[in-house]
Tab-separated table of N, CA and C in Angstrom:
chain	number	residue	atom	x	y	z
A	1	MET	N	54.296	80.062	106.459
A	1	MET	CA	55.274	79.196	105.849
A	1	MET	C	56.622	79.867	105.930
A	2	ALA	N	57.617	79.173	106.463
A	2	ALA	CA	58.957	79.735	106.631
A	2	ALA	C	59.734	79.612	105.337
A	3	THR	N	60.564	80.618	105.080
A	3	THR	CA	61.411	80.612	103.889
A	3	THR	C	62.777	80.053	104.266
A	4	ALA	N	63.270	79.134	103.463
A	4	ALA	CA	64.579	78.528	103.747
A	4	ALA	C	65.688	79.483	103.306
A	5	THR	N	66.710	79.570	104.128
A	5	THR	CA	67.867	80.403	103.795
A	5	THR	C	68.883	79.526	103.082
A	6	PRO	N	69.408	79.997	101.926
A	6	PRO	CA	70.378	79.164	101.218
A	6	PRO	C	71.631	78.954	102.065
A	7	ALA	N	72.180	77.753	101.990
A	7	ALA	CA	73.393	77.427	102.751
A	7	ALA	C	74.594	78.123	102.120
A	8	THR	N	75.497	78.567	102.968
A	8	THR	CA	76.722	79.201	102.497
A	8	THR	C	77.798	78.144	102.426
A	9	PRO	N	78.595	78.123	101.338
A	9	PRO	CA	79.641	77.111	101.275
A	9	PRO	C	80.651	77.324	102.392
A	10	ALA	N	81.121	76.228	102.958
A	10	ALA	CA	82.098	76.310	104.052
A	10	ALA	C	83.467	76.652	103.481
A	11	THR	N	84.100	77.657	104.063
A	11	THR	CA	85.461	78.020	103.672
A	11	THR	C	86.284	78.141	104.930
A	12	PRO	N	87.580	77.834	104.842
A	12	PRO	CA	88.389	77.955	106.044
A	12	PRO	C	88.458	79.397	106.500
A	13	ALA	N	88.335	79.595	107.787
A	13	ALA	CA	88.391	80.945	108.339
A	13	ALA	C	89.834	81.403	108.415
A	14	THR	N	90.059	82.643	107.987
A	14	THR	CA	91.392	83.237	108.101
A	14	THR	C	91.233	84.652	108.601
A	15	SER	N	92.304	85.169	109.141
A	15	SER	CA	92.314	86.569	109.526
A	15	SER	C	93.595	87.177	108.992
A	16	THR	N	93.569	88.475	108.757
A	16	THR	CA	94.743	89.166	108.245
A	16	THR	C	95.177	90.196	109.250
A	17	ALA	N	96.453	90.180	109.594
A	17	ALA	CA	96.993	91.183	110.503
A	17	ALA	C	97.032	92.499	109.754
A	18	PRO	N	96.442	93.580	110.296
A	18	PRO	CA	96.338	94.836	109.575
A	18	PRO	C	97.678	95.414	109.136
A	19	ALA	N	98.679	95.403	110.003
A	19	ALA	CA	99.943	96.050	109.657
A	19	ALA	C	100.783	95.193	108.723
A	20	SER	N	100.681	93.885	108.817
A	20	SER	CA	101.586	93.032	108.058
A	20	SER	C	100.983	92.518	106.758
A	21	GLY	N	99.660	92.388	106.695
A	21	GLY	CA	99.047	91.816	105.523
A	21	GLY	C	99.204	90.301	105.466
A	22	VAL	N	99.742	89.691	106.522
A	22	VAL	CA	99.953	88.253	106.559
A	22	VAL	C	98.646	87.573	106.934
A	23	THR	N	98.252	86.582	106.142
A	23	THR	CA	97.034	85.831	106.425
A	23	THR	C	97.403	84.626	107.263
A	24	ARG	N	96.633	84.396	108.299
A	24	ARG	CA	96.885	83.266	109.189
A	24	ARG	C	95.551	82.637	109.567
A	25	PRO	N	95.593	81.391	109.991
A	25	PRO	CA	94.346	80.724	110.387
A	25	PRO	C	93.679	81.450	111.549
A	26	ALA	N	92.383	81.531	111.489
A	26	ALA	CA	91.627	82.131	112.592
A	26	ALA	C	91.456	81.080	113.687
A	27	ALA	N	91.041	81.540	114.841
A	27	ALA	CA	90.805	80.623	115.959
A	27	ALA	C	89.708	79.644	115.560
A	28	PRO	N	89.809	78.416	116.023
A	28	PRO	CA	88.773	77.441	115.691
A	28	PRO	C	87.417	77.887	116.218
A	29	GLU	N	86.388	77.516	115.508
A	29	GLU	CA	85.045	77.947	115.872
A	29	GLU	C	84.360	76.932	116.783
A	30	THR	N	85.124	76.142	117.503
A	30	THR	CA	84.551	75.123	118.367
A	30	THR	C	84.165	75.693	119.719
A	31	GLY	N	84.561	76.940	119.973
A	31	GLY	CA	84.269	77.551	121.257
A	31	GLY	C	85.399	77.364	122.235
A	32	SER	N	86.269	76.394	121.989
A	32	SER	CA	87.396	76.201	122.894
A	32	SER	C	88.620	76.915	122.312
A	33	PRO	N	89.394	77.572	123.179
A	33	PRO	CA	90.563	78.302	122.684
A	33	PRO	C	91.640	77.328	122.198
A	34	ALA	N	92.485	77.808	121.295
A	34	ALA	CA	93.594	76.999	120.797
A	34	ALA	C	94.582	76.771	121.937
A	35	SER	N	95.264	75.663	121.874
A	35	SER	CA	96.248	75.364	122.912
A	35	SER	C	97.406	76.359	122.805
A	36	PRO	N	98.081	76.635	123.907
A	36	PRO	CA	99.229	77.542	123.853
A	36	PRO	C	100.280	77.086	122.844
A	37	GLU	N	100.499	75.776	122.740
A	37	GLU	CA	101.478	75.257	121.787
A	37	GLU	C	101.066	75.571	120.354
A	38	ALA	N	99.779	75.450	120.061
A	38	ALA	CA	99.285	75.740	118.711
A	38	ALA	C	99.423	77.225	118.395
A	39	VAL	N	99.119	78.071	119.376
A	39	VAL	CA	99.251	79.518	119.180
A	39	VAL	C	100.713	79.877	118.942
A	40	ILE	N	101.602	79.335	119.761
A	40	ILE	CA	103.039	79.619	119.624
A	40	ILE	C	103.534	79.161	118.261
A	41	SER	N	103.163	77.971	117.864
A	41	SER	CA	103.597	77.427	116.570
A	41	SER	C	103.109	78.295	115.409
A	42	ALA	N	101.843	78.688	115.458
A	42	ALA	CA	101.281	79.525	114.396
A	42	ALA	C	101.963	80.894	114.364
A	43	CYS	N	102.201	81.465	115.532
A	43	CYS	CA	102.848	82.774	115.593
A	43	CYS	C	104.294	82.704	115.113
A	44	ARG	N	104.980	81.621	115.443
A	44	ARG	CA	106.358	81.461	114.970
A	44	ARG	C	106.401	81.329	113.457
A	45	ALA	N	105.446	80.634	112.888
A	45	ALA	CA	105.380	80.519	111.427
A	45	ALA	C	105.142	81.893	110.804
A	46	GLU	N	104.293	82.680	111.450
A	46	GLU	CA	104.019	84.035	110.961
A	46	GLU	C	105.282	84.896	111.052
A	47	ILE	N	106.016	84.790	112.156
A	47	ILE	CA	107.263	85.550	112.306
A	47	ILE	C	108.276	85.122	111.244
A	48	ASP	N	108.376	83.818	110.988
A	48	ASP	CA	109.296	83.335	109.958
A	48	ASP	C	108.957	83.933	108.593
A	49	ALA	N	107.674	84.006	108.282
A	49	ALA	CA	107.249	84.590	107.006
A	49	ALA	C	107.573	86.089	106.962
A	50	LEU	N	107.341	86.779	108.063
A	50	LEU	CA	107.678	88.204	108.126
A	50	LEU	C	109.186	88.417	107.992
A	51	ASP	N	109.973	87.579	108.674
A	51	ASP	CA	111.436	87.688	108.574
A	51	ASP	C	111.901	87.510	107.136
A	52	ALA	N	111.324	86.555	106.428
A	52	ALA	CA	111.697	86.333	105.027
A	52	ALA	C	111.398	87.576	104.192
A	53	ARG	N	110.268	88.211	104.453
A	53	ARG	CA	109.930	89.440	103.721
A	53	ARG	C	110.893	90.563	104.074
A	54	VAL	N	111.243	90.698	105.358
A	54	VAL	CA	112.174	91.741	105.791
A	54	VAL	C	113.527	91.532	105.108
A	55	ILE	N	114.013	90.299	105.104
A	55	ILE	CA	115.306	90.007	104.469
A	55	ILE	C	115.264	90.374	102.988
A	56	GLY	N	114.194	90.031	102.320
A	56	GLY	CA	114.049	90.389	100.906
A	56	GLY	C	114.055	91.895	100.700
A	57	LEU	N	113.365	92.624	101.568
A	57	LEU	CA	113.335	94.088	101.461
A	57	LEU	C	114.695	94.702	101.749
A	58	VAL	N	115.430	94.143	102.707
A	58	VAL	CA	116.769	94.659	103.008
A	58	VAL	C	117.677	94.441	101.807
A	59	ARG	N	117.625	93.278	101.197
A	59	ARG	CA	118.436	93.019	100.002
A	59	ARG	C	118.069	93.978	98.882
A	60	GLU	N	116.789	94.225	98.712
A	60	GLU	CA	116.331	95.175	97.684
A	60	GLU	C	116.854	96.577	97.991
A	61	ARG	N	116.806	96.972	99.259
A	61	ARG	CA	117.308	98.283	99.674
A	61	ARG	C	118.802	98.410	99.400
A	62	MET	N	119.551	97.339	99.665
A	62	MET	CA	120.993	97.339	99.423
A	62	MET	C	121.294	97.546	97.936
A	63	ALA	N	120.533	96.903	97.068
A	63	ALA	CA	120.741	97.045	95.626
A	63	ALA	C	120.444	98.467	95.162
A	64	VAL	N	119.376	99.057	95.677
A	64	VAL	CA	119.029	100.441	95.308
A	64	VAL	C	120.109	101.396	95.803
A	65	SER	N	120.583	101.178	97.024
A	65	SER	CA	121.638	102.018	97.582
A	65	SER	C	122.908	101.926	96.741
A	66	ALA	N	123.242	100.731	96.267
A	66	ALA	CA	124.433	100.561	95.420
A	66	ALA	C	124.300	101.365	94.133
A	67	ARG	N	123.104	101.391	93.549
A	67	ARG	CA	122.891	102.186	92.323
A	67	ARG	C	123.070	103.671	92.611
A	68	ILE	N	122.579	104.121	93.759
A	68	ILE	CA	122.731	105.530	94.139
A	68	ILE	C	124.208	105.867	94.306
A	69	GLN	N	124.948	105.003	95.010
A	69	GLN	CA	126.369	105.254	95.226
A	69	GLN	C	127.133	105.295	93.908
A	70	GLU	N	126.827	104.380	92.994
A	70	GLU	CA	127.484	104.370	91.684
A	70	GLU	C	127.216	105.671	90.937
A	71	ALA	N	125.977	106.126	90.943
A	71	ALA	CA	125.624	107.363	90.245
A	71	ALA	C	126.309	108.564	90.897
A	72	ARG	N	126.345	108.579	92.214
A	72	ARG	CA	126.966	109.691	92.926
A	72	ARG	C	128.470	109.740	92.625
A	73	LEU	N	129.149	108.611	92.684
A	73	LEU	CA	130.584	108.550	92.410
A	73	LEU	C	130.896	108.880	90.950
A	74	ALA	N	130.050	108.416	90.038
A	74	ALA	CA	130.255	108.690	88.609
A	74	ALA	C	130.155	110.175	88.296
A	75	SER	N	129.398	110.895	89.113
A	75	SER	CA	129.250	112.333	88.879
A	75	SER	C	130.237	113.151	89.707
A	76	GLY	N	131.212	112.471	90.335
A	76	GLY	CA	132.222	113.168	91.109
A	76	GLY	C	131.836	113.442	92.548
A	77	GLY	N	130.730	112.893	92.983
A	77	GLY	CA	130.268	113.126	94.351
A	77	GLY	C	130.873	112.135	95.326
A	78	ARG	N	130.453	112.248	96.572
A	78	ARG	CA	130.918	111.347	97.626
A	78	ARG	C	130.002	110.135	97.700
A	79	ARG	N	130.533	109.056	98.227
A	79	ARG	CA	129.768	107.818	98.361
A	79	ARG	C	128.638	107.965	99.372
A	80	VAL	N	128.857	108.753	100.416
A	80	VAL	CA	127.888	108.905	101.499
A	80	VAL	C	127.371	110.333	101.528
A	81	HIS	N	126.072	110.464	101.723
A	81	HIS	CA	125.426	111.775	101.839
A	81	HIS	C	124.860	111.859	103.259
A	82	LEU	N	125.599	112.502	104.155
A	82	LEU	CA	125.251	112.482	105.582
A	82	LEU	C	123.911	113.140	105.893
A	83	ALA	N	123.558	114.201	105.189
A	83	ALA	CA	122.264	114.842	105.448
A	83	ALA	C	121.124	113.871	105.157
A	84	ARG	N	121.249	113.116	104.081
A	84	ARG	CA	120.223	112.125	103.739
A	84	ARG	C	120.170	111.032	104.813
A	85	GLU	N	121.335	110.586	105.276
A	85	GLU	CA	121.349	109.559	106.317
A	85	GLU	C	120.702	110.067	107.603
A	86	ASN	N	120.913	111.332	107.930
A	86	ASN	CA	120.260	111.906	109.113
A	86	ASN	C	118.742	111.911	108.965
A	87	GLU	N	118.245	112.164	107.755
A	87	GLU	CA	116.800	112.105	107.511
A	87	GLU	C	116.274	110.700	107.797
A	88	ILE	N	117.018	109.691	107.345
A	88	ILE	CA	116.610	108.300	107.552
A	88	ILE	C	116.623	107.968	109.044
A	89	LEU	N	117.689	108.369	109.737
A	89	LEU	CA	117.779	108.127	111.183
A	89	LEU	C	116.614	108.785	111.922
A	90	ASP	N	116.307	110.028	111.553
A	90	ASP	CA	115.194	110.741	112.190
A	90	ASP	C	113.859	110.033	111.949
A	91	ARG	N	113.648	109.547	110.722
A	91	ARG	CA	112.389	108.871	110.385
A	91	ARG	C	112.227	107.599	111.206
A	92	PHE	N	113.293	106.804	111.310
A	92	PHE	CA	113.216	105.563	112.080
A	92	PHE	C	113.060	105.846	113.567
A	93	ARG	N	113.754	106.876	114.066
A	93	ARG	CA	113.645	107.239	115.487
A	93	ARG	C	112.213	107.672	115.798
A	94	ALA	N	111.637	108.482	114.926
A	94	ALA	CA	110.266	108.960	115.149
A	94	ALA	C	109.262	107.807	115.136
A	95	ALA	N	109.489	106.836	114.290
A	95	ALA	CA	108.539	105.730	114.170
A	95	ALA	C	108.736	104.650	115.234
A	96	LEU	N	110.012	104.418	115.642
A	96	LEU	CA	110.294	103.264	116.496
A	96	LEU	C	111.051	103.588	117.773
A	97	GLY	N	111.329	104.849	118.028
A	97	GLY	CA	112.071	105.217	119.234
A	97	GLY	C	113.557	104.933	119.077
A	98	GLY	N	114.239	104.805	120.205
A	98	GLY	CA	115.686	104.618	120.205
A	98	GLY	C	116.140	103.396	119.437
A	99	HIS	N	115.380	102.312	119.530
A	99	HIS	CA	115.756	101.107	118.786
A	99	HIS	C	115.625	101.335	117.281
A	100	GLY	N	114.776	102.263	116.887
A	100	GLY	CA	114.651	102.600	115.472
A	100	GLY	C	115.942	103.179	114.928
A	101	THR	N	116.623	103.976	115.757
A	101	THR	CA	117.909	104.542	115.351
A	101	THR	C	118.923	103.422	115.128
A	102	THR	N	118.942	102.458	116.033
A	102	THR	CA	119.858	101.315	115.903
A	102	THR	C	119.557	100.525	114.632
A	103	LEU	N	118.285	100.291	114.389
A	103	LEU	CA	117.882	99.566	113.187
A	103	LEU	C	118.294	100.336	111.939
A	104	ALA	N	118.058	101.635	111.927
A	104	ALA	CA	118.422	102.460	110.772
A	104	ALA	C	119.931	102.434	110.539
A	105	MET	N	120.713	102.519	111.613
A	105	MET	CA	122.173	102.471	111.470
A	105	MET	C	122.608	101.133	110.865
A	106	THR	N	121.985	100.061	111.296
A	106	THR	CA	122.308	98.743	110.741
A	106	THR	C	121.977	98.693	109.260
A	107	LEU	N	120.807	99.209	108.884
A	107	LEU	CA	120.422	99.236	107.472
A	107	LEU	C	121.385	100.086	106.652
A	108	LEU	N	121.784	101.229	107.206
A	108	LEU	CA	122.718	102.101	106.490
A	108	LEU	C	124.066	101.407	106.303
A	109	GLU	N	124.549	100.745	107.343
A	109	GLU	CA	125.829	100.036	107.225
A	109	GLU	C	125.749	98.899	106.228
A	110	LEU	N	124.640	98.172	106.204
A	110	LEU	CA	124.465	97.112	105.233
A	110	LEU	C	124.424	97.666	103.815
A	111	SER	N	123.843	98.836	103.662
A	111	SER	CA	123.634	99.418	102.329
A	111	SER	C	124.858	100.143	101.785
A	112	ARG	N	125.636	100.775	102.661
A	112	ARG	CA	126.752	101.579	102.172
A	112	ARG	C	128.086	101.211	102.793
A	113	GLY	N	128.078	100.306	103.757
A	113	GLY	CA	129.318	99.954	104.450
A	113	GLY	C	129.580	100.927	105.589
A	114	ARG	N	130.627	100.658	106.341
A	114	ARG	CA	130.978	101.564	107.448
A	114	ARG	C	131.621	102.815	106.906
A	115	VAL	N	131.387	103.925	107.598
A	115	VAL	CA	132.009	105.201	107.181
A	115	VAL	C	133.234	105.463	107.988
């Protein structure tokens, strides 16, 4: 006599990108691949969501940088700490190569203005 296996409730399949934590629909389980248009549309939606998060983080970084500058100036220091900025440039360069340096410079300019 065979034992019946209990049915599992159907839930929509999703996958999470490891680096981003963004959840997106998984490929359909019909065996046929998604159309290129569907893949492009889904990926663009994912990029839009990532961009929104990046913008929010940049704004948050700018606010933290402003607090640092206020504290530094209030204590008689300079607005910019070049050794610290070099650490940031080095970290971005190590993680992302030459374009990382460009990105870091943009973030620094947004956070503290041009020097």
